[in-house]
Short mmCIF file of C-alpha atoms in Angstrom, two decimals:
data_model
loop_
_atom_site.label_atom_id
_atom_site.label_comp_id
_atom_site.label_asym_id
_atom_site.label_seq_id
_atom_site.Cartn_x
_atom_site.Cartn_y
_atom_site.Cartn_z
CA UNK A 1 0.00 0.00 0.00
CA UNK A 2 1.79 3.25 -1.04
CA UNK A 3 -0.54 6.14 -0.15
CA UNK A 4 -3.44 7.29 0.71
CA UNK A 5 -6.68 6.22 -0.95
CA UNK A 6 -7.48 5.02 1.93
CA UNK A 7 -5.99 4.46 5.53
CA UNK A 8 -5.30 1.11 7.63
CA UNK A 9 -6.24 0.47 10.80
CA UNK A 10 -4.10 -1.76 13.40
CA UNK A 11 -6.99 -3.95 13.23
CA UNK A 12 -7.18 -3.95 9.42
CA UNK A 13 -9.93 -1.63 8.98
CA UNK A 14 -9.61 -0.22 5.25
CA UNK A 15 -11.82 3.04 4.26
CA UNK A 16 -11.92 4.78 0.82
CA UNK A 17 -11.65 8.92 1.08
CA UNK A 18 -13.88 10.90 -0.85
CA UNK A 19 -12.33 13.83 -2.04
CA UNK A 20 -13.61 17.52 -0.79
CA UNK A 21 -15.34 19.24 -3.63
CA UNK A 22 -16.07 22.64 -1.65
CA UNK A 23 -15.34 25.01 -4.30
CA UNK A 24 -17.88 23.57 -6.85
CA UNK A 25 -21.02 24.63 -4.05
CA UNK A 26 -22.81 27.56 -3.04
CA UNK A 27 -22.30 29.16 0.05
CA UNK A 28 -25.24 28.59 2.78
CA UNK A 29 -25.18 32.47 3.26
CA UNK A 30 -26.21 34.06 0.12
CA UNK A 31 -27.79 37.90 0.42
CA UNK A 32 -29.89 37.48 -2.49
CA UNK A 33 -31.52 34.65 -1.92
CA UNK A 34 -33.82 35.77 0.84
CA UNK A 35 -34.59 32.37 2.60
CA UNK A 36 -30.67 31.69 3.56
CA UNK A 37 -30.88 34.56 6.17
CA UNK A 38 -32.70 33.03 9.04
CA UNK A 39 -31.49 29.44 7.95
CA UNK A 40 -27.45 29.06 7.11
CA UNK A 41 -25.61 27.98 10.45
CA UNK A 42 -23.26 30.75 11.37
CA UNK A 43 -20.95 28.65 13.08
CA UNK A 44 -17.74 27.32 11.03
CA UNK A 45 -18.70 23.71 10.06
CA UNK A 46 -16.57 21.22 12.03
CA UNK A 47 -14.54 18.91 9.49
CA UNK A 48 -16.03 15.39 9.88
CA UNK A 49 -13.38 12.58 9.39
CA UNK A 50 -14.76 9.90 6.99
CA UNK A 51 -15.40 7.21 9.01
CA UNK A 52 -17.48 4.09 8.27
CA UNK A 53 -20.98 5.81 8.87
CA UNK A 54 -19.50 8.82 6.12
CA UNK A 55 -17.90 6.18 3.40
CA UNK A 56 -21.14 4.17 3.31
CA UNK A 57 -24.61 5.08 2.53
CA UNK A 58 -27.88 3.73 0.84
CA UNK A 59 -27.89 1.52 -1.76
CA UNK A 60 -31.78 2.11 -2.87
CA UNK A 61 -32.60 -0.11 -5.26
CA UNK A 62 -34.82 -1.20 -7.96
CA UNK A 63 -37.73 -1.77 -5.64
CA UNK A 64 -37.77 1.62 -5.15
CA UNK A 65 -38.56 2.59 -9.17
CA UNK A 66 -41.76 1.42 -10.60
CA UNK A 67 -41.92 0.72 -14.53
CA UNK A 68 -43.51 3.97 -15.91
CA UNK A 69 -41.55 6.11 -13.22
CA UNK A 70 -38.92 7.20 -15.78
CA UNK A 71 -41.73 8.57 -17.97
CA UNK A 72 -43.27 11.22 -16.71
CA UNK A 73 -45.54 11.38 -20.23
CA UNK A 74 -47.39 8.25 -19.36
CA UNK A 75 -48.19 8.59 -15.90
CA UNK A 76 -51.93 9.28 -16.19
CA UNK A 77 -54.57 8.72 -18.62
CA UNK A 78 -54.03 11.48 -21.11
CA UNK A 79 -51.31 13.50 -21.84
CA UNK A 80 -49.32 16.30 -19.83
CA UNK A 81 -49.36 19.70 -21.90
CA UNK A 82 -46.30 21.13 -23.05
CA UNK A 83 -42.81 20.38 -24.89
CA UNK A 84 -41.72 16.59 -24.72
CA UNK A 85 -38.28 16.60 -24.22
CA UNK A 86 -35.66 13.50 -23.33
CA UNK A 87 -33.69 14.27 -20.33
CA UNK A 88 -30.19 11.58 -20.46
CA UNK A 89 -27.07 11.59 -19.49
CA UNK A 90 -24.37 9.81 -16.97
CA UNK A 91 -23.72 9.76 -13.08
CA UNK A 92 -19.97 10.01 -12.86
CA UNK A 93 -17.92 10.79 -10.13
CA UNK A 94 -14.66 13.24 -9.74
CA UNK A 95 -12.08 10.35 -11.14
CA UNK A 96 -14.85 10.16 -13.92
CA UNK A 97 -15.53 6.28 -12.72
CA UNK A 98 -19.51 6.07 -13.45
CA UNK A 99 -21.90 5.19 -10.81
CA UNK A 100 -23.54 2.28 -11.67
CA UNK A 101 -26.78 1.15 -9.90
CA UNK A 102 -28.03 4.65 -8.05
CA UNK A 103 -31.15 6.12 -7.41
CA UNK A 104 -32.16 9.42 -9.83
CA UNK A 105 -35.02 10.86 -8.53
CA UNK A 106 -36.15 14.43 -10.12
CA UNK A 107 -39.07 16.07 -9.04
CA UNK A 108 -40.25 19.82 -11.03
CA UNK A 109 -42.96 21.94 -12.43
CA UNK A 110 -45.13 21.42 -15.35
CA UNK A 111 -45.46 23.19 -18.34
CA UNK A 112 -47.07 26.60 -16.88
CA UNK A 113 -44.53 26.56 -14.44
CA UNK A 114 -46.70 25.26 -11.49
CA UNK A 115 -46.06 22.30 -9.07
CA UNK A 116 -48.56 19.94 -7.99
CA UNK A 117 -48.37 20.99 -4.53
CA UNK A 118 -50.60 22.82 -2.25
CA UNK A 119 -47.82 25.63 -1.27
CA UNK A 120 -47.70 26.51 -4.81
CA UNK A 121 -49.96 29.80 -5.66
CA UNK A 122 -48.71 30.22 -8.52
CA UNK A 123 -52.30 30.99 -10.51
CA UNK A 124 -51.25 28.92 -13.63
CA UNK A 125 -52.91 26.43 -14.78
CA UNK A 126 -52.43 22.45 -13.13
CA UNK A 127 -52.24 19.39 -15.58
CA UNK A 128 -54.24 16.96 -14.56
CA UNK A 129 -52.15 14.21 -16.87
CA UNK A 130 -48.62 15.91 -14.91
CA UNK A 131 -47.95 14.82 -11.27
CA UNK A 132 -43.87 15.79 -12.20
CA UNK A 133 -42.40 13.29 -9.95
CA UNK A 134 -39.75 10.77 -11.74
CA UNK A 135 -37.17 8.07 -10.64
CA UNK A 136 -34.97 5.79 -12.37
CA UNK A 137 -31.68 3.82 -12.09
CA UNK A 138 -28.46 4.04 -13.91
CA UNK A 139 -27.70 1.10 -15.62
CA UNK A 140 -24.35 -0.25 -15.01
CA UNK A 141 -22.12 2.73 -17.39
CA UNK A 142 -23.97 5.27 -14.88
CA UNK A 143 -26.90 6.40 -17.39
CA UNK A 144 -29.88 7.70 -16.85
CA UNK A 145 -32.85 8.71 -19.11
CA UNK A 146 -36.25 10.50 -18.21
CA UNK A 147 -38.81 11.54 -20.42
CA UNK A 148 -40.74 14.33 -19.32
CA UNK A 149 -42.37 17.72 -20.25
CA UNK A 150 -40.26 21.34 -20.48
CA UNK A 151 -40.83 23.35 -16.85
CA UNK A 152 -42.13 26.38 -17.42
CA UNK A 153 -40.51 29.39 -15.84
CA UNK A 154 -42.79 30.68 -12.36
CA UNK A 155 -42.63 34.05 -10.62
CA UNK A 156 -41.69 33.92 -6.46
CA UNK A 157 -41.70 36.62 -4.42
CA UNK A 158 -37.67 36.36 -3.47
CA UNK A 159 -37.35 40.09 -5.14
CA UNK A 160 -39.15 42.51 -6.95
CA UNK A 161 -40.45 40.30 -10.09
CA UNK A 162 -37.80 37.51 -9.30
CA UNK A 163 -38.98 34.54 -12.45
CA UNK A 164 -37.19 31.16 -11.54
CA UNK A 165 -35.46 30.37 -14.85
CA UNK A 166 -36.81 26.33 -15.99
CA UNK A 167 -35.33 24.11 -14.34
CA UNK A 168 -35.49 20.54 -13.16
CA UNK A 169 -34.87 19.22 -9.63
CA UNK A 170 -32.45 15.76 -9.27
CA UNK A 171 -31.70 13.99 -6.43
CA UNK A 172 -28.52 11.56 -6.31
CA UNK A 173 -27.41 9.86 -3.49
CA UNK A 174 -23.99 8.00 -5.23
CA UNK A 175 -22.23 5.06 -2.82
CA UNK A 176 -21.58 6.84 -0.26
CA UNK A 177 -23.10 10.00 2.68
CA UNK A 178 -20.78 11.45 1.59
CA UNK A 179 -22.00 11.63 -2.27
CA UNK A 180 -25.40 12.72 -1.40
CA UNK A 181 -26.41 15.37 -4.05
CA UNK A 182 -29.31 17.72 -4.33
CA UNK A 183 -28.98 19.66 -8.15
CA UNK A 184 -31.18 21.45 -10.27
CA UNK A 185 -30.46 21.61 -14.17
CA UNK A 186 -31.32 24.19 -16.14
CA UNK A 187 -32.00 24.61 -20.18
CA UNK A 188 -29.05 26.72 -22.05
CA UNK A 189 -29.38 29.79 -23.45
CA UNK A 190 -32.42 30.78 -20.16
CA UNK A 191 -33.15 35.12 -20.18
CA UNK A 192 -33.92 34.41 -16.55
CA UNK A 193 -30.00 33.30 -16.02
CA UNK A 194 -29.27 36.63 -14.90
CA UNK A 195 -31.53 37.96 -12.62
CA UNK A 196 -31.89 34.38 -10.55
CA UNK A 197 -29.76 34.34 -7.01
CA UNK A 198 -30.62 30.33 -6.71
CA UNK A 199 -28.54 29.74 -9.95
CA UNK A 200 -26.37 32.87 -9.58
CA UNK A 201 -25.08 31.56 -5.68
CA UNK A 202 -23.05 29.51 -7.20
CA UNK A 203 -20.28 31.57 -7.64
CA UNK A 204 -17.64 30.14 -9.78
CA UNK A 205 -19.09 30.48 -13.86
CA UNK A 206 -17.84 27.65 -14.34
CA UNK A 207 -19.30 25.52 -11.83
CA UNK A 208 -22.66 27.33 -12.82
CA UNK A 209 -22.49 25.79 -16.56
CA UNK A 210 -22.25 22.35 -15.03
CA UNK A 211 -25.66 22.77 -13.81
CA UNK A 212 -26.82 23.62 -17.67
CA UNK A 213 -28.01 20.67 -20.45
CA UNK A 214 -27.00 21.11 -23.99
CA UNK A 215 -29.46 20.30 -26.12
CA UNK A 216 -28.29 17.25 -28.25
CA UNK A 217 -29.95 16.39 -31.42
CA UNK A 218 -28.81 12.76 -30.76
CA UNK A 219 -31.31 12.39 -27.96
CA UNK A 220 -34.39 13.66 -29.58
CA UNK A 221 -37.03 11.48 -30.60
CA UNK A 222 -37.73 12.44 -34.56
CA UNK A 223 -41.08 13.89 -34.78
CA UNK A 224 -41.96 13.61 -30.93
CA UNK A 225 -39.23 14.67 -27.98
CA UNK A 226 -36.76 16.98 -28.23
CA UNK A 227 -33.42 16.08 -26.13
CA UNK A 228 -31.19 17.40 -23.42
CA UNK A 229 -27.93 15.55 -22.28
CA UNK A 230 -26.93 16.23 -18.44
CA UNK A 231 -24.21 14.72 -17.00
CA UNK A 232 -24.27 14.82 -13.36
CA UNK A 233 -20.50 14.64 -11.33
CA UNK A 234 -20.14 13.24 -7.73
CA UNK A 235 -17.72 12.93 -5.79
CA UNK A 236 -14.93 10.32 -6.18
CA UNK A 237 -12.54 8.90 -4.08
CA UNK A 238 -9.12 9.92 -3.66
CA UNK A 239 -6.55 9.12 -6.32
CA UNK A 240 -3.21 8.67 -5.89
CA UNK A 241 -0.24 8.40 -8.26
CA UNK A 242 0.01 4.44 -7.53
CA UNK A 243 -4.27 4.07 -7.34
CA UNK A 244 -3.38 0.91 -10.22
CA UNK A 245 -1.05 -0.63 -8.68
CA UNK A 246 -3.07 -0.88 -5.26
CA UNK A 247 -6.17 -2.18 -6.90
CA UNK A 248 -3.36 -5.02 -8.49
CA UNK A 249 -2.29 -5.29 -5.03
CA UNK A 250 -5.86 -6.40 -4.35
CA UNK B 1 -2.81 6.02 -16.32
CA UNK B 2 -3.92 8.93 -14.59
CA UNK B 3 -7.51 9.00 -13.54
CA UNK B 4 -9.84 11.39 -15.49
CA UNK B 5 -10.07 14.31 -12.61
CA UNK B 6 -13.79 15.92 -12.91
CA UNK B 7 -15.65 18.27 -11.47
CA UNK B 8 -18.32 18.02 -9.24
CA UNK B 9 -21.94 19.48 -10.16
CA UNK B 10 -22.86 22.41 -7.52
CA UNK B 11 -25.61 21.71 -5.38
CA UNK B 12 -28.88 23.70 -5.28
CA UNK B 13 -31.93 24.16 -2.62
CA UNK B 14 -34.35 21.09 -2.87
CA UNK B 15 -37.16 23.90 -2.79
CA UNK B 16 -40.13 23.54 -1.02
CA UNK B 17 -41.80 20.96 -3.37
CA UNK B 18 -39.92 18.23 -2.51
CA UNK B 19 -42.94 17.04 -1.00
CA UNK B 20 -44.63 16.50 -4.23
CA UNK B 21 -47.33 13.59 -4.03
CA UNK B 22 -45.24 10.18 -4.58
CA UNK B 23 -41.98 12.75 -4.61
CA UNK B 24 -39.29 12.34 -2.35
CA UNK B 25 -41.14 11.52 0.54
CA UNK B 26 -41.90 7.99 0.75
CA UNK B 27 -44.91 6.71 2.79
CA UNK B 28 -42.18 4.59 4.85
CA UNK B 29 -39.88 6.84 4.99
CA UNK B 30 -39.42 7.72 8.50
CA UNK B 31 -39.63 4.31 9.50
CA UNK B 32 -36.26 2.22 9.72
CA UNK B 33 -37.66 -0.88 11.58
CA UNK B 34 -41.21 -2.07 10.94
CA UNK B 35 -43.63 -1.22 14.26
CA UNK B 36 -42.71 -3.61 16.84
CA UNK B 37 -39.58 -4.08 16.65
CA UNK B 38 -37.52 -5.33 19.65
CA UNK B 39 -35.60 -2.26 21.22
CA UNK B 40 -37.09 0.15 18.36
CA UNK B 41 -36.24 4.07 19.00
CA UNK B 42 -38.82 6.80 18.06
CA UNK B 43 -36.40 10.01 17.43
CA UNK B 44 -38.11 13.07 16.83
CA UNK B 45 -37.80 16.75 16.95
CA UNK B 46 -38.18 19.73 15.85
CA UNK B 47 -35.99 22.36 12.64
CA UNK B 48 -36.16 25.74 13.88
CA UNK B 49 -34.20 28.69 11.81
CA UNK B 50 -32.15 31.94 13.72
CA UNK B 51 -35.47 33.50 15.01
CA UNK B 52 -36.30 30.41 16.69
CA UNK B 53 -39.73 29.66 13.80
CA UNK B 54 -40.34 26.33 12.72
CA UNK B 55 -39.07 25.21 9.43
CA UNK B 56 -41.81 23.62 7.50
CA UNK B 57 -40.72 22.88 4.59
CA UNK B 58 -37.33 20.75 5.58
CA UNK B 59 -36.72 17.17 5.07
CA UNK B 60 -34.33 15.05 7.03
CA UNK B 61 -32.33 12.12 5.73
CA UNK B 62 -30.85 9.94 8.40
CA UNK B 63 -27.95 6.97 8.06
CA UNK B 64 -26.99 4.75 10.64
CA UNK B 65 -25.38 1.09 11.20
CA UNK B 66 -27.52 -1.51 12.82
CA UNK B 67 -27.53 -2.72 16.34
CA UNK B 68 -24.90 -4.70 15.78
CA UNK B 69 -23.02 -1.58 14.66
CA UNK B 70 -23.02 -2.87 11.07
CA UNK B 71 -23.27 -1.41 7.62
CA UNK B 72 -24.69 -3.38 4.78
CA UNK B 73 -22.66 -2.23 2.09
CA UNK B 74 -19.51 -2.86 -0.21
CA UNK B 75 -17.28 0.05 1.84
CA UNK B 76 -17.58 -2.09 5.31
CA UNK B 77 -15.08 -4.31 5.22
CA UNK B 78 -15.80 -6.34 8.26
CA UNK B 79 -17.19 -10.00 7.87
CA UNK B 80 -20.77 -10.53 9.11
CA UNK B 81 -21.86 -7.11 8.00
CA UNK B 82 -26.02 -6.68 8.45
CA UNK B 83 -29.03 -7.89 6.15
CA UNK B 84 -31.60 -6.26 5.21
CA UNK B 85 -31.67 -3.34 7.80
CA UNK B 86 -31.94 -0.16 5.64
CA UNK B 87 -30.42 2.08 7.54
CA UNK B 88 -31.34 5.10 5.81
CA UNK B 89 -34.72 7.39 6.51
CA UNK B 90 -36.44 10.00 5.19
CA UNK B 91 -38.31 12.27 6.55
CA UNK B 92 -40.35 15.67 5.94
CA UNK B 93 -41.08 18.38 8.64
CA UNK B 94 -44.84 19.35 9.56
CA UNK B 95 -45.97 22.84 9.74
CA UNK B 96 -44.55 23.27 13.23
CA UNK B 97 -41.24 21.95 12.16
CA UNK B 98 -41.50 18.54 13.36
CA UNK B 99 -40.01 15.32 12.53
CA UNK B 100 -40.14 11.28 13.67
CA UNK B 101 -38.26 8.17 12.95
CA UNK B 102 -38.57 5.02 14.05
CA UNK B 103 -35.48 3.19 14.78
CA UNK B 104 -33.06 1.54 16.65
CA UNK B 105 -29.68 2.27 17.95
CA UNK B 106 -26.90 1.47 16.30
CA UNK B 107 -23.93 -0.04 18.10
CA UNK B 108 -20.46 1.21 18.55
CA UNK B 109 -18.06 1.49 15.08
CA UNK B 110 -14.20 1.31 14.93
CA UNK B 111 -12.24 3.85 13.18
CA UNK B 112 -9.19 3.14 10.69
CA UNK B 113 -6.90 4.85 13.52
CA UNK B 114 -7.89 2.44 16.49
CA UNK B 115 -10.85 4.40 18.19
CA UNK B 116 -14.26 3.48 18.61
CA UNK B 117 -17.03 6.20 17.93
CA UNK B 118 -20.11 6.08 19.96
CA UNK B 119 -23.46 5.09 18.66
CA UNK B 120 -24.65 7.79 16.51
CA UNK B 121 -26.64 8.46 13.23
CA UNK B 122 -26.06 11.18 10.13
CA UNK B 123 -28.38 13.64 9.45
CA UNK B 124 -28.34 15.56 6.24
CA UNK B 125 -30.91 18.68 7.01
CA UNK B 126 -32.47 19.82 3.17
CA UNK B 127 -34.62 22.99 3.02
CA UNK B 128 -35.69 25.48 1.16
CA UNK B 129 -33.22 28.66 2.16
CA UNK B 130 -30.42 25.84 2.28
CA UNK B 131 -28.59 26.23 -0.98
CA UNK B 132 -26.42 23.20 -0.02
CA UNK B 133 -27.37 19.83 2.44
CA UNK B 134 -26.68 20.32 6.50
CA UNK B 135 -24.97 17.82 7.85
CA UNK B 136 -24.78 16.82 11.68
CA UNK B 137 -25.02 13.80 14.63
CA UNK B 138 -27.57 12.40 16.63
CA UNK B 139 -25.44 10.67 19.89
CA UNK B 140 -27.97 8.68 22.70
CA UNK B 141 -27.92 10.54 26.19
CA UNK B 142 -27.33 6.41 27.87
CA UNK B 143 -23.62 6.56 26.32
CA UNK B 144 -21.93 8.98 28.24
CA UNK B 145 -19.22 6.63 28.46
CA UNK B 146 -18.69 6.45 24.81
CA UNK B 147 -19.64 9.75 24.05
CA UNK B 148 -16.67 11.04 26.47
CA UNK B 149 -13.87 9.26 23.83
CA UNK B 150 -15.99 9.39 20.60
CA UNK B 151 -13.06 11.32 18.76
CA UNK B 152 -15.86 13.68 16.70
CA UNK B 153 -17.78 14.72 19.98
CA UNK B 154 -14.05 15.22 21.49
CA UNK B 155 -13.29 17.62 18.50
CA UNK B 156 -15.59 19.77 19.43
CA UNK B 157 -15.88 22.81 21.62
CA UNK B 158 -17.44 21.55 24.80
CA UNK B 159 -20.04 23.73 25.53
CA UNK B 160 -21.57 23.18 21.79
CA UNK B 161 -21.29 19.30 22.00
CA UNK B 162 -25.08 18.79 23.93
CA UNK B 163 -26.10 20.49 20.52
CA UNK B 164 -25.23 16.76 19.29
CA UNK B 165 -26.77 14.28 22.01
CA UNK B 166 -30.56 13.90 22.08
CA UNK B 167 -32.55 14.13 25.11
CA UNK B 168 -34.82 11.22 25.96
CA UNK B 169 -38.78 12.23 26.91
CA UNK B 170 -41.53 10.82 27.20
CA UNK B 171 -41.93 9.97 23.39
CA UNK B 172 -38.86 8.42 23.31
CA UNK B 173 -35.37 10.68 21.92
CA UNK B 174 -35.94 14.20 21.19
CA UNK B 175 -33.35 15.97 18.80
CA UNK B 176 -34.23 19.42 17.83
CA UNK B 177 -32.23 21.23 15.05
CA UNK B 178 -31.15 24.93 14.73
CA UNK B 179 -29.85 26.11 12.05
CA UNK B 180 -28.88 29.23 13.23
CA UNK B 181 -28.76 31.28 16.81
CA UNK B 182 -28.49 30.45 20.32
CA UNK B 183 -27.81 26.70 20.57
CA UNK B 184 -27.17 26.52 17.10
CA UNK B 185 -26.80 22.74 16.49
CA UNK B 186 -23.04 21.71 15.29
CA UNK B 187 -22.91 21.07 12.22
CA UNK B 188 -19.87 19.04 9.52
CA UNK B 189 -18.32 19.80 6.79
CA UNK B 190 -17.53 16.15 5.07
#
């Protein structure tokens, strides 16, 4: 064992180390967006070793995703209004391994921008064929594919005419605690880019475009589904220099 | 050859309609053990933000080993590891901020360096205002032995480290959350 993808323990204990990906988030604080005031801890975080709890995590499975879950299109008897588009791409992680076998859940708005949820006062219309609720797995290279409606764009009340730009909410929870993921992608070329703190607290423009889809003409559906490719990056483990050699050593 | 070096997508608020109908929050969600079970936990509390309001729109994700103090999962290398417990719960708060599992304690773990951490369970707080997951600890107020050499409770400053060790009451372990203020809860950075 050279270095340090993971550490041994005098009783033998061998843990993986995920590495720290702190420049790709938002801060909790964020003026603009309203809602962080009263809510982002204001204590420094305390650096939690990665111990077994951290390097292992649920492994939700394909009990969890019905048939027609990855179809949003099909859910109910007729259907949903709005733009069909194809939503694929890959769950990776940092060392660009895929993530085989994980949980995609993405939850959003339908085509007039409103959730099915009674918070929502949004006065635009519901679809009664769009609950907006998907899940799927990635098959064993880490993809995923949804098929689903465009979002529209809704007005909140975070500043004075504040319009979330479209956007879809994923959930990814990788190997490992430490992988857990909350996203949201959004559709290139949005007007609302600009004026939108939730997309704009991420401060690095760089980190911000990996959080957009490109549209890819290979993913359409002729004559039915437009499609967007959106790869989704988790953390990895640590890689050292002599990473082959240990897993020969194995 | 090297390995491709990425980077990771940025996380984002989960919003408040997480809670979609057959969204995120299953209807057995909160409940780790089935009703019944032998030496079964009910943890529960309450999310409050700086001014001391209920958050209503959070949801809480907790991950624990089993009694035994084992994880069922590739990344525990120990023989004998558990079958079938899930481990993992999920859980939305009501309007006055509350929360409930149903679980049971997990047992002591070994570190790589030689220690043993106390019983405890992660918590990943999501909200709407929380542009990025919360993490912290639930320790059990019966372990004060173990909690006095768990090396993450010993890391931190003493008079925060009750933030981390529920309180038992009459409806079995009570572990409230604040995200902000006096008695803010501790939280990690992973």
């Amino acid at each position: 064992m050279t270095q340090s993808t993971q550490s041994r323990s005098e009783s033998g204990l061998i843990l993986p180390s995920y590495r720290r990906d702190e420049g790709s988030h938002p801060p909790l604080d964020f003026a603009g967006y309203g809602s962080t005031a009263l809510r982002h801890p204001k204590q420094p975080l305390q650096l939690l070793p990665q111990y077994l709890t951290e390097v292992t995590g649920p492994l939700l499975g394909h009990d969890r995703v019905g048939e027609t879950d990855h179809d949003l299109t099909v859910q109910h008897d007729g259907e949903p209004l709005g733009e069909r588009i194809v939503v694929s791409g890959r769950v990776l992680d940092s060392g660009g391994k895929p993530v085989p076998n994980t949980l995609v859940e993405l939850w959003q708005a339908n085509a007039s921008g409103r959730y099915r949820h009674s918070g929502d006062r949004h006065p635009a219309p519901l679809d009664p064929n769009f609950s907006g609720v998907g899940r799927c797995m990635t098959d064993g290279d880490g993809n995923y594919r949804f098929v689903t409606i465009k979002p529209g764009a809704y007005p909140w009340r975070n500043h004075d005419n504040a319009w979330r730009p479209a956007h879809l909410h994923f959930s990814l929870f990788g190997q490992a605690f430490t992988q857990r993921l909350i996203t949201q992608m959004y559709f290139p070329g949005d007007p609302l880019f600009g004026q939108d703190p939730i997309f704009n607290s991420v401060r690095d423009p760089k980190a911000r475009e990996r959080m957009i889809s490109r549209f890819d003409l290979e993913t359409t559906v002729p004559e039915w589904a437009l499609g967007y490719r959106f790869d989704i990056v988790l953390r990895g483990t640590e890689a050292s220099v002599f990473e082959d050699e240990e897993e020969d050593d194995d | 050859m090297a390995a491709e070096s990425l980077e990771t997508t940025p996380s984002q608020t989960v919003g408040p309609f997480y809670a979609l109908p057959d969204g995120l929050l299953w209807p057995d969600g909160p409940d780790l053990v089935p009703e019944g079970t032998a030496g079964a936990v009910p943890l529960h509390g309450r999310v409050l933000d700086g001014n001391g309001d209920p958050v209503p729109d959070a949801v809480l994700e907790i991950w624990q080993a089993d009694a035994e103090g084992r994880f069922d999962h590739p990344n525990d290398p120990r023989p004998g590891t558990s079958g079938g417990f899930r481990g993992f719960g999920r859980c939305g708060t009501d309007p006055e901020g509350r929360f409930r599992f149903r679980t049971v304690k997990p047992g002591p773990l070994p570190t790589p360096d030689g220690a043993t951490e106390a019983p405890h369970i992660d918590v990943t707080v999501l909200a709407r205002g929380l542009l990025n997951r919360v993490v912290t600890r639930v320790y059990f107020p019966d372990e004060e032995q173990a909690n006095a050499t768990d090396p993450v409770l010993g890391a931190v400053d003493e008079d925060r480290r009750s933030t981390l060790i529920a309180v038992a009451d009459q409806d079995g372990l009570r572990f409230d959350i604040r995200l902000q203020g006096p008695g803010e809860t501790v939280f990690f950075a992973l």
